[in-house]
Amino acid sequence: MVGEVKTFGSYEFTREEILAFAREFDPQPMHLDEAAGAASLLGGLAASGWHTCAVMMRLVCEGFLERSAGMGSPGVTENKWKAPVFPGDVLTLRRTVLESRTSKSRPEMGLVTFRFEMLKPDRSVALDAVCVIMIGRRNPGARLA
Amino acid sequence: MVGEVKTFGSYEFTREEILAFAREFDPQPMHLDEAAGAASLLGGLAASGWHTCAVMMRLVCEGFLERSAGMGSPGVTENKWKAPVFPGDVLTLRRTVLESRTSKSRPEMGLVTFRFEMLKPDRSVALDAVCVIMIGRRNPGARLA
């Protein structure tokens, strides 16, 4: 339902996982080393922004997509890293439904535009992403919920 | 230099890595199971789009960012998953410089807007992302290259 806001799940970013992700995918000094992180704009060793995106997707799956007929996604129209994620931070997912429509070419498919925000313990927003997800419709004739 | 196009690196998506990333961050059936992938819009077991993003970042780091004074990124303004990535696909990174300007508030920092495309072996585009990266300037008084 357009306008609906719901919060899902939680995930703790451990130091070990931050380092492991950065070593594999984003080996910039501020994601690998305390001193480099402290000297950077992040203000301390902090997770790769792509790590936060990946964990967002995990919370999306666990929170609701595993129980929906998810058909994939054409992409993200906005993806802002707004605050650093530090070791020990526990983040939650806030989902806002921005738009919901039926695919013109595939009436069995709905296209739902979500805002996904990853919230830090102080409720500041670490990541603000706008994502379209294709979701199978139980009843292609009906109006999308 | 605005308009410059360069290609960097290569990365093979193995079946094991596709499954490991999906199990940890994006456990949707089409990223975990051959039959579910084949029945999906992807047409086969395929990597999570976020896995392709993470590997893109790795090729960005290896390709040029490790030798630049990267200061982080405010985010991505466009991120389109255009073609599925299958086990055994070897992808390369194509970088186009779209814009380059000096930060108004921090003259020691440049803001460079890149288009990053992850190319499949047949040169089709798997991922098309537009990213701003903050890069330290060697000579804050000079015009950005």
Short mmCIF file of N, CA, C and O in Angstrom, two decimals, chain A residues 60-122:
data_model
loop_
_atom_site.label_atom_id
_atom_site.label_comp_id
_atom_site.label_asym_id
_atom_site.label_seq_id
_atom_site.Cartn_x
_atom_site.Cartn_y
_atom_site.Cartn_z
N VAL A 60 15.93 -7.10 3.54
CA VAL A 60 14.78 -7.10 2.62
C VAL A 60 14.28 -8.53 2.42
O VAL A 60 13.08 -8.81 2.50
N CYS A 61 15.23 -9.45 2.18
CA CYS A 61 14.85 -10.87 1.98
C CYS A 61 14.20 -11.44 3.23
O CYS A 61 13.11 -12.01 3.17
N GLU A 62 14.89 -11.29 4.36
CA GLU A 62 14.38 -11.86 5.61
C GLU A 62 13.07 -11.19 6.04
O GLU A 62 12.19 -11.83 6.59
N GLY A 63 13.00 -9.88 5.81
CA GLY A 63 11.87 -9.11 6.32
C GLY A 63 10.58 -9.39 5.59
O GLY A 63 9.51 -9.50 6.22
N PHE A 64 10.63 -9.50 4.27
CA PHE A 64 9.37 -9.71 3.54
C PHE A 64 9.52 -10.39 2.19
O PHE A 64 8.62 -11.08 1.73
N LEU A 65 10.68 -10.27 1.53
CA LEU A 65 10.74 -10.74 0.14
C LEU A 65 10.69 -12.26 0.05
O LEU A 65 10.14 -12.80 -0.92
N GLU A 66 11.24 -12.94 1.08
CA GLU A 66 11.18 -14.41 1.06
C GLU A 66 9.76 -14.93 1.10
O GLU A 66 9.49 -16.05 0.69
N ARG A 67 8.83 -14.12 1.60
CA ARG A 67 7.42 -14.54 1.65
C ARG A 67 6.59 -13.92 0.53
O ARG A 67 5.38 -14.06 0.49
N SER A 68 7.26 -13.20 -0.38
CA SER A 68 6.58 -12.63 -1.54
C SER A 68 7.10 -13.35 -2.79
O SER A 68 8.09 -14.06 -2.73
N ALA A 69 6.43 -13.14 -3.92
CA ALA A 69 6.89 -13.76 -5.15
C ALA A 69 7.84 -12.79 -5.86
O ALA A 69 7.54 -12.26 -6.92
N GLY A 70 9.01 -12.55 -5.24
CA GLY A 70 10.01 -11.64 -5.81
C GLY A 70 10.51 -12.17 -7.14
O GLY A 70 10.84 -13.34 -7.25
N MET A 71 10.57 -11.31 -8.15
CA MET A 71 10.99 -11.73 -9.49
C MET A 71 12.26 -11.01 -9.92
O MET A 71 12.66 -11.09 -11.08
N GLY A 72 12.86 -10.26 -9.00
CA GLY A 72 14.09 -9.56 -9.34
C GLY A 72 13.90 -8.06 -9.34
O GLY A 72 12.86 -7.55 -8.92
N SER A 73 14.92 -7.36 -9.81
CA SER A 73 14.89 -5.90 -9.77
C SER A 73 15.64 -5.32 -10.95
O SER A 73 16.73 -5.78 -11.28
N PRO A 74 15.06 -4.31 -11.60
CA PRO A 74 15.81 -3.65 -12.69
C PRO A 74 16.90 -2.72 -12.16
O PRO A 74 17.81 -2.36 -12.89
N GLY A 75 16.79 -2.33 -10.88
CA GLY A 75 17.85 -1.49 -10.35
C GLY A 75 17.42 -0.53 -9.27
O GLY A 75 16.33 -0.63 -8.70
N VAL A 76 18.32 0.40 -9.02
CA VAL A 76 18.20 1.35 -7.93
C VAL A 76 18.28 2.74 -8.58
O VAL A 76 19.14 2.98 -9.42
N THR A 77 17.37 3.63 -8.22
CA THR A 77 17.41 4.95 -8.86
C THR A 77 18.12 5.97 -7.98
O THR A 77 18.39 7.08 -8.42
N GLU A 78 18.41 5.58 -6.74
CA GLU A 78 19.04 6.50 -5.81
C GLU A 78 19.69 5.65 -4.75
O GLU A 78 19.08 4.68 -4.29
N ASN A 79 20.88 5.97 -4.34
CA ASN A 79 21.56 5.17 -3.34
C ASN A 79 22.54 6.09 -2.63
O ASN A 79 23.62 6.36 -3.15
N LYS A 80 22.13 6.61 -1.49
CA LYS A 80 22.96 7.61 -0.81
C LYS A 80 23.53 7.04 0.48
O LYS A 80 22.78 6.56 1.34
N TRP A 81 24.87 7.14 0.61
CA TRP A 81 25.51 6.76 1.87
C TRP A 81 25.58 8.02 2.72
O TRP A 81 26.37 8.93 2.45
N LYS A 82 24.75 8.08 3.76
CA LYS A 82 24.57 9.33 4.48
C LYS A 82 25.32 9.39 5.81
O LYS A 82 25.58 10.48 6.32
N ALA A 83 25.62 8.25 6.39
CA ALA A 83 26.35 8.23 7.66
C ALA A 83 27.17 6.95 7.71
O ALA A 83 26.74 5.91 7.20
N PRO A 84 28.36 7.01 8.31
CA PRO A 84 29.21 5.81 8.36
C PRO A 84 28.64 4.76 9.32
O PRO A 84 27.96 5.08 10.28
N VAL A 85 28.97 3.49 9.00
CA VAL A 85 28.57 2.36 9.85
C VAL A 85 29.84 1.84 10.52
O VAL A 85 30.78 1.41 9.84
N PHE A 86 29.84 1.87 11.85
CA PHE A 86 31.04 1.49 12.61
C PHE A 86 30.88 0.09 13.22
O PHE A 86 29.76 -0.39 13.39
N PRO A 87 32.00 -0.56 13.55
CA PRO A 87 31.93 -1.87 14.19
C PRO A 87 31.02 -1.82 15.42
O PRO A 87 31.11 -0.88 16.22
N GLY A 88 30.15 -2.80 15.54
CA GLY A 88 29.23 -2.87 16.67
C GLY A 88 27.90 -2.19 16.41
O GLY A 88 26.94 -2.41 17.16
N ASP A 89 27.80 -1.38 15.35
CA ASP A 89 26.51 -0.75 15.03
C ASP A 89 25.48 -1.83 14.65
O ASP A 89 25.77 -2.72 13.85
N VAL A 90 24.30 -1.71 15.21
CA VAL A 90 23.20 -2.61 14.86
C VAL A 90 22.21 -1.81 14.03
O VAL A 90 21.67 -0.81 14.50
N LEU A 91 22.02 -2.23 12.79
CA LEU A 91 21.15 -1.47 11.89
C LEU A 91 19.82 -2.18 11.67
O LEU A 91 19.75 -3.42 11.71
N THR A 92 18.79 -1.39 11.45
CA THR A 92 17.49 -1.94 11.08
C THR A 92 17.08 -1.35 9.73
O THR A 92 17.63 -0.35 9.28
N LEU A 93 16.13 -2.02 9.09
CA LEU A 93 15.64 -1.60 7.78
C LEU A 93 14.29 -0.90 7.92
O LEU A 93 13.38 -1.47 8.53
N ARG A 94 14.18 0.30 7.37
CA ARG A 94 12.86 0.95 7.29
C ARG A 94 12.43 0.97 5.83
O ARG A 94 13.17 1.46 4.97
N ARG A 95 11.26 0.44 5.56
CA ARG A 95 10.73 0.33 4.19
C ARG A 95 9.55 1.26 4.02
O ARG A 95 8.62 1.24 4.82
N THR A 96 9.58 2.09 2.99
CA THR A 96 8.44 2.93 2.65
C THR A 96 8.00 2.57 1.23
O THR A 96 8.83 2.48 0.33
N VAL A 97 6.72 2.32 1.04
CA VAL A 97 6.21 2.01 -0.30
C VAL A 97 5.92 3.33 -1.01
O VAL A 97 5.07 4.11 -0.59
N LEU A 98 6.68 3.59 -2.08
CA LEU A 98 6.54 4.87 -2.80
C LEU A 98 5.55 4.78 -3.95
O LEU A 98 4.84 5.73 -4.25
N GLU A 99 5.52 3.62 -4.62
CA GLU A 99 4.66 3.50 -5.79
C GLU A 99 4.41 2.02 -6.04
O GLU A 99 5.27 1.18 -5.72
N SER A 100 3.28 1.72 -6.62
CA SER A 100 2.96 0.34 -6.92
C SER A 100 2.10 0.32 -8.17
O SER A 100 1.08 0.98 -8.23
N ARG A 101 2.60 -0.40 -9.20
CA ARG A 101 1.79 -0.45 -10.43
C ARG A 101 1.96 -1.80 -11.10
O ARG A 101 2.90 -2.55 -10.82
N THR A 102 1.05 -2.10 -12.00
CA THR A 102 1.12 -3.35 -12.75
C THR A 102 1.97 -3.13 -13.99
O THR A 102 1.88 -2.08 -14.64
N SER A 103 2.82 -4.11 -14.31
CA SER A 103 3.62 -4.02 -15.54
C SER A 103 2.68 -4.01 -16.74
O SER A 103 1.73 -4.79 -16.81
N LYS A 104 2.96 -3.12 -17.69
CA LYS A 104 2.11 -3.07 -18.90
C LYS A 104 2.34 -4.31 -19.76
O LYS A 104 1.41 -4.89 -20.28
N SER A 105 3.62 -4.71 -19.89
CA SER A 105 3.92 -5.83 -20.78
C SER A 105 3.65 -7.19 -20.11
O SER A 105 3.44 -8.19 -20.79
N ARG A 106 3.66 -7.23 -18.77
CA ARG A 106 3.46 -8.49 -18.06
C ARG A 106 2.44 -8.28 -16.94
O ARG A 106 2.83 -7.99 -15.80
N PRO A 107 1.16 -8.43 -17.24
CA PRO A 107 0.14 -8.13 -16.22
C PRO A 107 0.20 -9.04 -15.00
O PRO A 107 -0.42 -8.73 -13.98
N GLU A 108 0.99 -10.13 -15.09
CA GLU A 108 1.15 -11.01 -13.92
C GLU A 108 2.19 -10.46 -12.95
O GLU A 108 2.46 -11.05 -11.90
N MET A 109 2.76 -9.32 -13.29
CA MET A 109 3.87 -8.77 -12.50
C MET A 109 3.55 -7.35 -12.02
O MET A 109 3.03 -6.53 -12.78
N GLY A 110 3.85 -7.11 -10.75
CA GLY A 110 3.74 -5.76 -10.21
C GLY A 110 5.12 -5.15 -10.10
O GLY A 110 6.12 -5.86 -9.91
N LEU A 111 5.19 -3.84 -10.25
CA LEU A 111 6.46 -3.12 -10.07
C LEU A 111 6.27 -2.22 -8.86
O LEU A 111 5.48 -1.27 -8.91
N VAL A 112 6.98 -2.52 -7.80
CA VAL A 112 6.81 -1.75 -6.57
C VAL A 112 8.09 -0.96 -6.32
O VAL A 112 9.19 -1.51 -6.34
N THR A 113 7.93 0.33 -6.13
CA THR A 113 9.07 1.19 -5.81
C THR A 113 9.12 1.41 -4.31
O THR A 113 8.15 1.88 -3.71
N PHE A 114 10.23 1.02 -3.72
CA PHE A 114 10.41 1.14 -2.27
C PHE A 114 11.52 2.15 -1.96
O PHE A 114 12.51 2.22 -2.69
N ARG A 115 11.37 2.85 -0.86
CA ARG A 115 12.53 3.51 -0.24
C ARG A 115 12.99 2.60 0.89
O ARG A 115 12.19 2.21 1.76
N PHE A 116 14.24 2.22 0.85
CA PHE A 116 14.83 1.42 1.92
C PHE A 116 15.84 2.29 2.65
O PHE A 116 16.78 2.81 2.03
N GLU A 117 15.65 2.43 3.95
CA GLU A 117 16.63 3.18 4.75
C GLU A 117 17.22 2.26 5.80
O GLU A 117 16.50 1.52 6.48
N MET A 118 18.53 2.30 5.90
CA MET A 118 19.21 1.55 6.95
C MET A 118 19.43 2.51 8.11
O MET A 118 20.15 3.51 7.96
N LEU A 119 18.81 2.19 9.24
CA LEU A 119 18.83 3.09 10.39
C LEU A 119 19.85 2.67 11.42
O LEU A 119 19.92 1.49 11.79
N LYS A 120 20.60 3.64 11.91
CA LYS A 120 21.57 3.39 12.98
C LYS A 120 20.83 3.40 14.33
O LYS A 120 19.66 3.79 14.41
N PRO A 121 21.52 2.95 15.38
CA PRO A 121 20.86 2.89 16.70
C PRO A 121 20.26 4.25 17.12
O PRO A 121 19.23 4.29 17.78
N ASP A 122 20.88 5.37 16.72
CA ASP A 122 20.35 6.69 17.10
C ASP A 122 19.28 7.17 16.10
O ASP A 122 18.90 8.34 16.15
#
